[in-house]
Tab-separated table of C-alpha atoms in Angstrom:
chain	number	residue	atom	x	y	z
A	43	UNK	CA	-75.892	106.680	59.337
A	44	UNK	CA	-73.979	106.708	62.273
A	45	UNK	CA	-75.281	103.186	63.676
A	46	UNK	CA	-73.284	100.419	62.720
A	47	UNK	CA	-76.222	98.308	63.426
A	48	UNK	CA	-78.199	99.357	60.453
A	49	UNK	CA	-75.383	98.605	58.282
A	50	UNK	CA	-75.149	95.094	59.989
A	51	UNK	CA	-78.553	94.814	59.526
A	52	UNK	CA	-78.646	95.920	55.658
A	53	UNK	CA	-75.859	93.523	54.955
A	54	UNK	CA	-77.697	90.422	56.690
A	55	UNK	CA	-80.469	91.247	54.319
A	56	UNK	CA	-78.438	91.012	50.935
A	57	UNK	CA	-76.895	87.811	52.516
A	58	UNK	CA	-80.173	86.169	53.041
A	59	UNK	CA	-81.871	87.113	49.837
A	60	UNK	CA	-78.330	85.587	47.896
A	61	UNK	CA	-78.716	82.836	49.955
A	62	UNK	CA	-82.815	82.244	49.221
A	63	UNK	CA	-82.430	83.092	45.650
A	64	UNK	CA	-79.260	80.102	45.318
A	65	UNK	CA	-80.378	77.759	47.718
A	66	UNK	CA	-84.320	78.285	47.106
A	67	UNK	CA	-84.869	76.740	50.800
A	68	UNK	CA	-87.223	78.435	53.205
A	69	UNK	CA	-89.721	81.094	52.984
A	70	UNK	CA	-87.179	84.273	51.527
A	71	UNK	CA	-87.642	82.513	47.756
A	72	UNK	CA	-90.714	83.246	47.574
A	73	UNK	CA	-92.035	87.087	47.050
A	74	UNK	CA	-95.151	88.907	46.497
A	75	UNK	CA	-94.270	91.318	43.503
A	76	UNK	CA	-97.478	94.079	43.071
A	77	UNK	CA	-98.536	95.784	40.006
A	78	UNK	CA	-101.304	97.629	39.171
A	79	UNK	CA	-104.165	97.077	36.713
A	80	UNK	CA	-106.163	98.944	34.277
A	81	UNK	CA	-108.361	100.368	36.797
A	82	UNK	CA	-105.556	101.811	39.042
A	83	UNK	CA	-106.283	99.022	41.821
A	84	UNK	CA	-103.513	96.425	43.234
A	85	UNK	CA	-102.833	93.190	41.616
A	86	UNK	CA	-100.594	90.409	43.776
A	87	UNK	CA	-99.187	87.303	43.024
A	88	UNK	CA	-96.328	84.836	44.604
A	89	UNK	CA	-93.222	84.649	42.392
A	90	UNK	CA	-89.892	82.659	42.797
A	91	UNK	CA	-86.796	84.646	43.995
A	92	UNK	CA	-84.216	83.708	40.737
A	93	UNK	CA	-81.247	86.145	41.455
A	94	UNK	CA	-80.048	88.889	43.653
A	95	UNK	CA	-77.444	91.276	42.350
A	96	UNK	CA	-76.469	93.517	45.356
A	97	UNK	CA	-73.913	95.711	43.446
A	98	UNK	CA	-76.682	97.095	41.009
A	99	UNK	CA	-79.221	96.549	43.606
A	100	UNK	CA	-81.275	94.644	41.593
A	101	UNK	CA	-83.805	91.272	42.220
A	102	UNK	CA	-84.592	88.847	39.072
A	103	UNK	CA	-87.794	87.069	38.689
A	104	UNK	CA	-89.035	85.244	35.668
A	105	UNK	CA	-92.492	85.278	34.218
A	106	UNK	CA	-94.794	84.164	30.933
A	107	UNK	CA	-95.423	87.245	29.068
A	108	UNK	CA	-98.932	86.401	28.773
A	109	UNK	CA	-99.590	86.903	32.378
A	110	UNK	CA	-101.411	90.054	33.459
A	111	UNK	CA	-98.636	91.319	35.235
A	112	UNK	CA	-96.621	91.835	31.800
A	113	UNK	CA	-98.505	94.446	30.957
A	114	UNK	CA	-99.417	96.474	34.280
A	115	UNK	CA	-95.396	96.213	35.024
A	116	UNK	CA	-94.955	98.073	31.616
A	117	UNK	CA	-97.660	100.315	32.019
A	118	UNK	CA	-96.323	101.450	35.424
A	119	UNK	CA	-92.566	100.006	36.308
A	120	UNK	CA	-92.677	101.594	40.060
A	121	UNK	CA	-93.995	98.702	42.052
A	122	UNK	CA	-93.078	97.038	45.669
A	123	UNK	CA	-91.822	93.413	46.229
A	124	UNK	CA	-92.654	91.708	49.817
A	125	UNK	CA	-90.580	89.155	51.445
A	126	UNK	CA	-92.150	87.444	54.317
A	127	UNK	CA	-90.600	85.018	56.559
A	128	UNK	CA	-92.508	83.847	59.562
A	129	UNK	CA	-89.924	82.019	61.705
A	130	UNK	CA	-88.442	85.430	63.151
A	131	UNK	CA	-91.161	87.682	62.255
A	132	UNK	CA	-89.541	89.471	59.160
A	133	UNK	CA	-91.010	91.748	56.571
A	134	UNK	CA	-88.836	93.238	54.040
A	135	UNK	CA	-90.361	95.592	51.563
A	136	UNK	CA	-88.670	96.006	48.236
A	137	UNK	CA	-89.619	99.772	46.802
A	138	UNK	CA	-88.232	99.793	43.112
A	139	UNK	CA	-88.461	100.337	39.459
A	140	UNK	CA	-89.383	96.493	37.536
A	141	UNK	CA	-87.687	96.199	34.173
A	142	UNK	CA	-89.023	94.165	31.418
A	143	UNK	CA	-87.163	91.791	29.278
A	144	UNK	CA	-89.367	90.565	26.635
A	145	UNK	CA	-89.187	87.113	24.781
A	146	UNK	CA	-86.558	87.514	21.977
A	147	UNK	CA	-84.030	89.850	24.125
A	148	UNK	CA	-80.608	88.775	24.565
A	149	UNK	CA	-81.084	88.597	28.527
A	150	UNK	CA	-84.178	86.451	27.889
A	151	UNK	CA	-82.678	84.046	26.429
A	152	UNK	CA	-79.640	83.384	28.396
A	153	UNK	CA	-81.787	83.357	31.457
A	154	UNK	CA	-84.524	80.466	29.594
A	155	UNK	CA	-81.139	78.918	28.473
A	156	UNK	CA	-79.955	78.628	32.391
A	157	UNK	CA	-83.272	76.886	33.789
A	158	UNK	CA	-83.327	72.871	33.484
A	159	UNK	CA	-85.557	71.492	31.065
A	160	UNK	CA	-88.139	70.413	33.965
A	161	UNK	CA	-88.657	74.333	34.278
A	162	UNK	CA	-89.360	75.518	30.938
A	163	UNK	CA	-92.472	73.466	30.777
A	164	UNK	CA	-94.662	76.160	32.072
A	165	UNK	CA	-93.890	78.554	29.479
A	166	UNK	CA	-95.342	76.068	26.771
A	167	UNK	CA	-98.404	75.631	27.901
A	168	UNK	CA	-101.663	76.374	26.127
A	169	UNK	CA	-104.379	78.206	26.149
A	170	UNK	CA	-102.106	80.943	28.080
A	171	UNK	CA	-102.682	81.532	31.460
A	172	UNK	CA	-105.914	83.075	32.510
A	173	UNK	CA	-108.100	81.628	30.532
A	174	UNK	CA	-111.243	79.234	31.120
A	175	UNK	CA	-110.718	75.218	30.969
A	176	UNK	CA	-113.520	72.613	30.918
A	177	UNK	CA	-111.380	69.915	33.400
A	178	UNK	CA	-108.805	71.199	35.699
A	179	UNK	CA	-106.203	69.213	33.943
A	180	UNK	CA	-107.300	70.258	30.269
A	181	UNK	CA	-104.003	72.210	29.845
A	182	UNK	CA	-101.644	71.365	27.113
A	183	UNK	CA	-98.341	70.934	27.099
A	184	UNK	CA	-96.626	71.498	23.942
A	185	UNK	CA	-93.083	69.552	23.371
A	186	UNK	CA	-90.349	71.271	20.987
A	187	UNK	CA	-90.709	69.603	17.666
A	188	UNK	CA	-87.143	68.410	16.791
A	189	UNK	CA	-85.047	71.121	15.175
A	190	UNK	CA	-88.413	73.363	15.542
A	191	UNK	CA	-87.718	76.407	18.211
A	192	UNK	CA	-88.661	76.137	21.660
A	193	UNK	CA	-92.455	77.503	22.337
A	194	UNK	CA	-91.086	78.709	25.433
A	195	UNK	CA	-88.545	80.733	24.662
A	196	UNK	CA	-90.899	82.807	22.524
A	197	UNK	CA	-92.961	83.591	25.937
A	198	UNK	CA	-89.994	83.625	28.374
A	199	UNK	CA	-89.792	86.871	30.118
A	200	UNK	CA	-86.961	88.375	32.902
A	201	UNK	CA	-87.940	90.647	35.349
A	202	UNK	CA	-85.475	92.275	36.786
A	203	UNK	CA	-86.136	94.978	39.637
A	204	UNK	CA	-83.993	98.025	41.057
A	205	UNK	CA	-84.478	98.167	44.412
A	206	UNK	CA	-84.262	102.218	45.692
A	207	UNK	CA	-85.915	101.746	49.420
A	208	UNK	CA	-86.030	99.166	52.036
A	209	UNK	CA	-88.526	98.998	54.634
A	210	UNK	CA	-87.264	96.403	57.097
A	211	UNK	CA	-89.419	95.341	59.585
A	212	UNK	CA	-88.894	92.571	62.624
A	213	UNK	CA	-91.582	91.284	64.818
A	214	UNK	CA	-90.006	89.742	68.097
A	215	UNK	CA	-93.491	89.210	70.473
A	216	UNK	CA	-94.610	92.358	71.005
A	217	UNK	CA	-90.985	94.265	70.291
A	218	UNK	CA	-90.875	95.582	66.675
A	219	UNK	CA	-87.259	96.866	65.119
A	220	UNK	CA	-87.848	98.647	61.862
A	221	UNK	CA	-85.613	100.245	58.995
A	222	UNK	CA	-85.461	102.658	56.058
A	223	UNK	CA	-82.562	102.098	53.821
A	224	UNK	CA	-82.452	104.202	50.889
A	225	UNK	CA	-79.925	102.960	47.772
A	226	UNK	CA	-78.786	104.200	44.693
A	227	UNK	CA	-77.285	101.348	43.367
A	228	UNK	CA	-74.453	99.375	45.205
A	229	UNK	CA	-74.034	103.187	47.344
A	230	UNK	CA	-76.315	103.292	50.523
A	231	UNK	CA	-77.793	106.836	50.585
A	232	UNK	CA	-79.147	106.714	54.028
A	233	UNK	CA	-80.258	104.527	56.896
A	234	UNK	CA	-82.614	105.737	59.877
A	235	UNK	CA	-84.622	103.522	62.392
A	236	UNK	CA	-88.139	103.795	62.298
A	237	UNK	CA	-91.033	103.696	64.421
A	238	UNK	CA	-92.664	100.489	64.015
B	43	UNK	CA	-120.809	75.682	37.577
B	44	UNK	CA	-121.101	71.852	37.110
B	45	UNK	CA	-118.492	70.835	38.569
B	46	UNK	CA	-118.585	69.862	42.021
B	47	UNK	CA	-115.141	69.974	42.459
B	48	UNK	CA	-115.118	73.153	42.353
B	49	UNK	CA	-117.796	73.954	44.977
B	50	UNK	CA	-115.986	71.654	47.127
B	51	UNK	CA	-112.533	73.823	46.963
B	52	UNK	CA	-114.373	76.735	47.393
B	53	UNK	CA	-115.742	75.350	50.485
B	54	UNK	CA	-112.357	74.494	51.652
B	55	UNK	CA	-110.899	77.545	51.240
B	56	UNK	CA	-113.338	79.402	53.470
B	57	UNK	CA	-113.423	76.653	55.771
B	58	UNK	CA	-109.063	76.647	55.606
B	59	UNK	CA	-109.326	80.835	56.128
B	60	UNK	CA	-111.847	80.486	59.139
B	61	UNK	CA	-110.053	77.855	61.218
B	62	UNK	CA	-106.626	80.196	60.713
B	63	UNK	CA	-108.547	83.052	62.074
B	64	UNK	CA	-109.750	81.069	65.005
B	65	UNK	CA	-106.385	79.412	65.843
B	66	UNK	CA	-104.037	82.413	64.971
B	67	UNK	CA	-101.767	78.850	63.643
B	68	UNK	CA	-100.186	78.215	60.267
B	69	UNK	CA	-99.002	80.339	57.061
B	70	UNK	CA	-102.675	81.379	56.288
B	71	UNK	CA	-103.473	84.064	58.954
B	72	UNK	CA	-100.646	86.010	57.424
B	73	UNK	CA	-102.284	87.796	54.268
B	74	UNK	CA	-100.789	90.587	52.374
B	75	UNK	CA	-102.828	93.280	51.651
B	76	UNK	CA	-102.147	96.036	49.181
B	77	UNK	CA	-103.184	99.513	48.619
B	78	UNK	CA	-102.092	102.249	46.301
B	79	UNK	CA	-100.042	105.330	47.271
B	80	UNK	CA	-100.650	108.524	46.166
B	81	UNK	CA	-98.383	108.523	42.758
B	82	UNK	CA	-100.062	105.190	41.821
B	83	UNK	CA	-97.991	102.756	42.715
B	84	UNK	CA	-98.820	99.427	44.509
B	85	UNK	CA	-98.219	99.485	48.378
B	86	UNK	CA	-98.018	96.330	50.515
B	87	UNK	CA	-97.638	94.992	54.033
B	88	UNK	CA	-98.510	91.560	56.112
B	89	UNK	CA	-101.456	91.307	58.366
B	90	UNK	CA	-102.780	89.117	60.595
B	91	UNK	CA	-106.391	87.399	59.678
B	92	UNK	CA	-108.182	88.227	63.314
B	93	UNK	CA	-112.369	87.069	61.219
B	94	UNK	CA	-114.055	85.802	58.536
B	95	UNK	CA	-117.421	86.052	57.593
B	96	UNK	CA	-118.662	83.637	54.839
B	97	UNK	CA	-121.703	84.822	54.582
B	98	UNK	CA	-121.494	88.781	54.386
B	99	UNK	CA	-117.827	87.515	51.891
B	100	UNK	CA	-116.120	89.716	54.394
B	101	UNK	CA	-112.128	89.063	55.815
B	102	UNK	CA	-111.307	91.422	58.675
B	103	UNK	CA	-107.910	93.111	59.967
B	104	UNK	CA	-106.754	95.129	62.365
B	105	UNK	CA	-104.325	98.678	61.999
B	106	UNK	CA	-103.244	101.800	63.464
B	107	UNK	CA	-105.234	104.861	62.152
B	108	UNK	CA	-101.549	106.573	61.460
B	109	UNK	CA	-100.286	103.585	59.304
B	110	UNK	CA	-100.282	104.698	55.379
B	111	UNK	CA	-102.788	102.282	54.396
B	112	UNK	CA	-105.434	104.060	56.345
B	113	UNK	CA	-105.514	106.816	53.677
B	114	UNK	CA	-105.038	104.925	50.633
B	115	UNK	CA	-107.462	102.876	51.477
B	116	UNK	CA	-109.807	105.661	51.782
B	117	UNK	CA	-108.785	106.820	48.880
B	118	UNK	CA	-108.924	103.611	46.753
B	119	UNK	CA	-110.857	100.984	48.559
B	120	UNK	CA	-110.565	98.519	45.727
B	121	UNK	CA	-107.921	96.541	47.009
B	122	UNK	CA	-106.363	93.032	46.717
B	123	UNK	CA	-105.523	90.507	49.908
B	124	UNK	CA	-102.723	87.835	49.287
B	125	UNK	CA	-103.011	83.989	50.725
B	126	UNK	CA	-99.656	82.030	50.214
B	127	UNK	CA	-99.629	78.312	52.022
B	128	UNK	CA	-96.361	76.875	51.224
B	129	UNK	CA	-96.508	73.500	52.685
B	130	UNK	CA	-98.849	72.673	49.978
B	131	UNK	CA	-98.542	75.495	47.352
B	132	UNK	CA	-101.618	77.146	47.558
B	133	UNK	CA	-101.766	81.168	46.423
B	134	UNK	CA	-105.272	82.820	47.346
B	135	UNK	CA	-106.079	86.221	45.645
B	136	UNK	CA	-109.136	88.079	46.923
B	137	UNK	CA	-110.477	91.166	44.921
B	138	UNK	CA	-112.693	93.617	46.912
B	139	UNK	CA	-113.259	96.390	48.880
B	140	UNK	CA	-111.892	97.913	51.938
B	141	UNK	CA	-114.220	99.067	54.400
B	142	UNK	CA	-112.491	101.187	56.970
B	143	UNK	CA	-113.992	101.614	60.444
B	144	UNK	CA	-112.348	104.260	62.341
B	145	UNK	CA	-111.385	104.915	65.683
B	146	UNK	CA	-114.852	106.406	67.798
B	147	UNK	CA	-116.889	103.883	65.712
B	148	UNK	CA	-118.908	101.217	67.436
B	149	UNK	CA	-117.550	98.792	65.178
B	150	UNK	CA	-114.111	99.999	65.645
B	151	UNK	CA	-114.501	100.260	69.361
B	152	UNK	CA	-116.203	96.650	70.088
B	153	UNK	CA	-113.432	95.170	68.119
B	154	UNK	CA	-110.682	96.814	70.070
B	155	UNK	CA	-112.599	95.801	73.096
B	156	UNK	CA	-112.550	92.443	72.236
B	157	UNK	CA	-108.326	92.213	72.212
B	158	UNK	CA	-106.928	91.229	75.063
B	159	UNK	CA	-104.315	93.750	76.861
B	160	UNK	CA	-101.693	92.572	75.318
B	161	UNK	CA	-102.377	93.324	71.652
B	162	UNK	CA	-103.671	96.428	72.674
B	163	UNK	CA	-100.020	98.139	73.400
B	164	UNK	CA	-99.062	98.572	69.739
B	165	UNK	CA	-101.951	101.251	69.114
B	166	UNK	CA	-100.464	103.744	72.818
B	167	UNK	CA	-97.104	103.619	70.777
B	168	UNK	CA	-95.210	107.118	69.966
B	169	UNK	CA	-93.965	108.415	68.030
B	170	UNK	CA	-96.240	107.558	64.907
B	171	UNK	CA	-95.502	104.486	62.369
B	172	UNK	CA	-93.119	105.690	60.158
B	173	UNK	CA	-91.632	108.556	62.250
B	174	UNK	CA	-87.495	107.979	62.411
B	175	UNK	CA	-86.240	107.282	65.879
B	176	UNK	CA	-82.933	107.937	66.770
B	177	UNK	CA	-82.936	103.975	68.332
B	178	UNK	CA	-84.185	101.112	67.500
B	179	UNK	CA	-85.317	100.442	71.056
B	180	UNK	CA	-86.672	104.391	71.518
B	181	UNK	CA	-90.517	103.924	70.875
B	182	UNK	CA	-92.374	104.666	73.597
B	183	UNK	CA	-95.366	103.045	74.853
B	184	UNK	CA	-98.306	105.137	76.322
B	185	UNK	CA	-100.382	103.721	79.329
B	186	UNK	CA	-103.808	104.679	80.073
B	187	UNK	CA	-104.214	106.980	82.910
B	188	UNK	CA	-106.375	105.571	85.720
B	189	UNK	CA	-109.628	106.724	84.752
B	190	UNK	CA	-108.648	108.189	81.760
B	191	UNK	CA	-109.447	107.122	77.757
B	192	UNK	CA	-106.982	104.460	76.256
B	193	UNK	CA	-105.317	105.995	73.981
B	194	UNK	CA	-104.511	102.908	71.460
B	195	UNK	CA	-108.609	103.410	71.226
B	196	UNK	CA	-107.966	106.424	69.863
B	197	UNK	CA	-106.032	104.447	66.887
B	198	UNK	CA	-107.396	101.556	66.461
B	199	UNK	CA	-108.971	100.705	63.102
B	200	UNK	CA	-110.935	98.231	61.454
B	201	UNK	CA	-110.709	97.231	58.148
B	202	UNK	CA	-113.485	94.940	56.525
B	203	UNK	CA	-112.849	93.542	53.125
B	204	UNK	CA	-115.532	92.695	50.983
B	205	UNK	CA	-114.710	89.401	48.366
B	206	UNK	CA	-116.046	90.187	45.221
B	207	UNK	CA	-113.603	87.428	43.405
B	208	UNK	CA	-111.338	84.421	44.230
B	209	UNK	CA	-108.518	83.346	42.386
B	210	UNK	CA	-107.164	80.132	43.474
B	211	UNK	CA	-104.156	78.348	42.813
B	212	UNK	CA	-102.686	75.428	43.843
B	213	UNK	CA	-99.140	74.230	43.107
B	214	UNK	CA	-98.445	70.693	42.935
B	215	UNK	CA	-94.629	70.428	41.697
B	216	UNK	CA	-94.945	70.800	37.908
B	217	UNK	CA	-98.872	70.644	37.905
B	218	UNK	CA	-101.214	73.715	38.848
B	219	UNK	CA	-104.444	73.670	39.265
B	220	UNK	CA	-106.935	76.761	39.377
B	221	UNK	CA	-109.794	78.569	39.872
B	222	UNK	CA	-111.664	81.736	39.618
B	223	UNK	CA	-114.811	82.160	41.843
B	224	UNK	CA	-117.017	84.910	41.677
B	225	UNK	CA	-119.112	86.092	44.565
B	226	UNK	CA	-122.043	87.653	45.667
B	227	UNK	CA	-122.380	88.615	49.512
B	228	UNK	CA	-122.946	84.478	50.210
B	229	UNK	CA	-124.268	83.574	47.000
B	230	UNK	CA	-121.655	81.878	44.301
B	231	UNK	CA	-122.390	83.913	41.332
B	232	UNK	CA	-119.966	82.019	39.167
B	233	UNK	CA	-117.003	79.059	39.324
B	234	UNK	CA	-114.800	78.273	36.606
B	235	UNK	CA	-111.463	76.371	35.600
B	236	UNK	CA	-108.989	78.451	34.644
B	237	UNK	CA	-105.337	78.083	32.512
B	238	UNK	CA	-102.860	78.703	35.399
């Protein structure tokens, strides 16, 4: 890399997703994460941005472990987050490796010990996600009996995903800038502009 | 389905999708559509919305015949498309089929026809996507020869994108509601609440 644009570039990146994940203002908290299901085909959802650690190159996202995705990220780890922010025409693509921590882990818990009580009410929720309801709002809600454990800590899961390629992509009118940064951690292998 | 509620969201939805095709305005004509690459994994990027067709259950998008999603599309047409609305929290997953019209078509070729000159300068571009440049700014932009054949007709594609299922959600601070719908062509073969 002898452009000291790209490494400009790389480092606004890092700065914005720290920013999204701590501020969780603007579009940048919210990614697409992909897996793939039984059949081999593409499954997409929105999830919330929770942490960014740049020195292991790694993004956190939390999730119930009965949601599909649990499963297809297990079955097949190498999956693709997409960041999206419309104001300045910016697509990042997040190639990577997702890594499951499961409900009773010692990273699980810490992380369902960090978010405020108004957030862990979606983990307690029954029937689990997915399945039919009569009424839109026929979904229960189950409170932790006193001195009983926490439902949702038993369905509490961490993603965490190692980022090894960036595909950064700006859309300014018709001018596109794009960018391949490869990582192996908190080292950058290699950056190269790229034909839009 | 007796619930009218949810005939009415469904009708929403298409009516939401078809008025951000026509207007090019909002979050919505921005969908994310995946594919899978050739070692399995998931593979996604943002495109614009440019026609819907309620009737045929058919979303349509533009591309470059060199982009990667050409061939794993062809390869594995069972794909997924990705709505996300902020303003009001509303995530719409569409499962189908990609249909891939390419360039010499008539399909291909009356849809190209139909963009004005403008949008047309991203498919005379060279180097191909994904080819490193030693510049941001050094992609070069092919005009047609007096007389001669465009050459962005030469890459433009079509891709149709046949609904099979919907999976709605809407996000309304700490209350979700949602939906699967399942689809025929134009005919509603099935509605149903669902556990978000």
């Amino acid at each position: 890399m002898d452009d000291a644009r790209l490494s400009v570039w790389l480092d606004t990146i890092w700065q914005d997703l720290h920013e999204a994940a701590a501020r969780r203002r603007g579009d940048l908290p919210n990614a697409t994460i992909a897996s793939v299901n039984e059949d081999g085909a593409p499954s997409l959802r929105v999830v919330v941005l929770r942490a960014v650690d740049r020195a292991a190159a790694e993004l956190s996202f939390h999730t119930d472990v009965r949601s599909e995705k649990v499963l297809q990220l297990l079955a097949r780890p190498a999956s693709e987050v997409l960041f999206w922010r419309p104001a300045d025409g910016l697509q990042l693509r997040f190639f990577g490796q997702a890594d499951l921590f499961l409900p009773g882990t010692l990273k699980a818990t810490a992380a369902y010990e960090a978010i405020p009580e108004k957030g862990r009410r979606k983990y307690r929720t029954a029937p689990a996600p997915g399945t039919p309801l009569p009424a839109p709002d026929a979904l229960d809600f189950a409170e932790a009996a006193p001195g009983a454990a926490d439902p949702g800590l038993a369905r509490f899961t961490l993603i965490t995903f190692r980022v090894s390629r960036i595909d950064a992509l700006r859309l300014d009118g018709s001018d596109q800038t794009r960018a391949f940064f490869h990582l192996d951690g908190d080292r950058l292998r290699s950056a190269t502009w790229i034909a839009p």
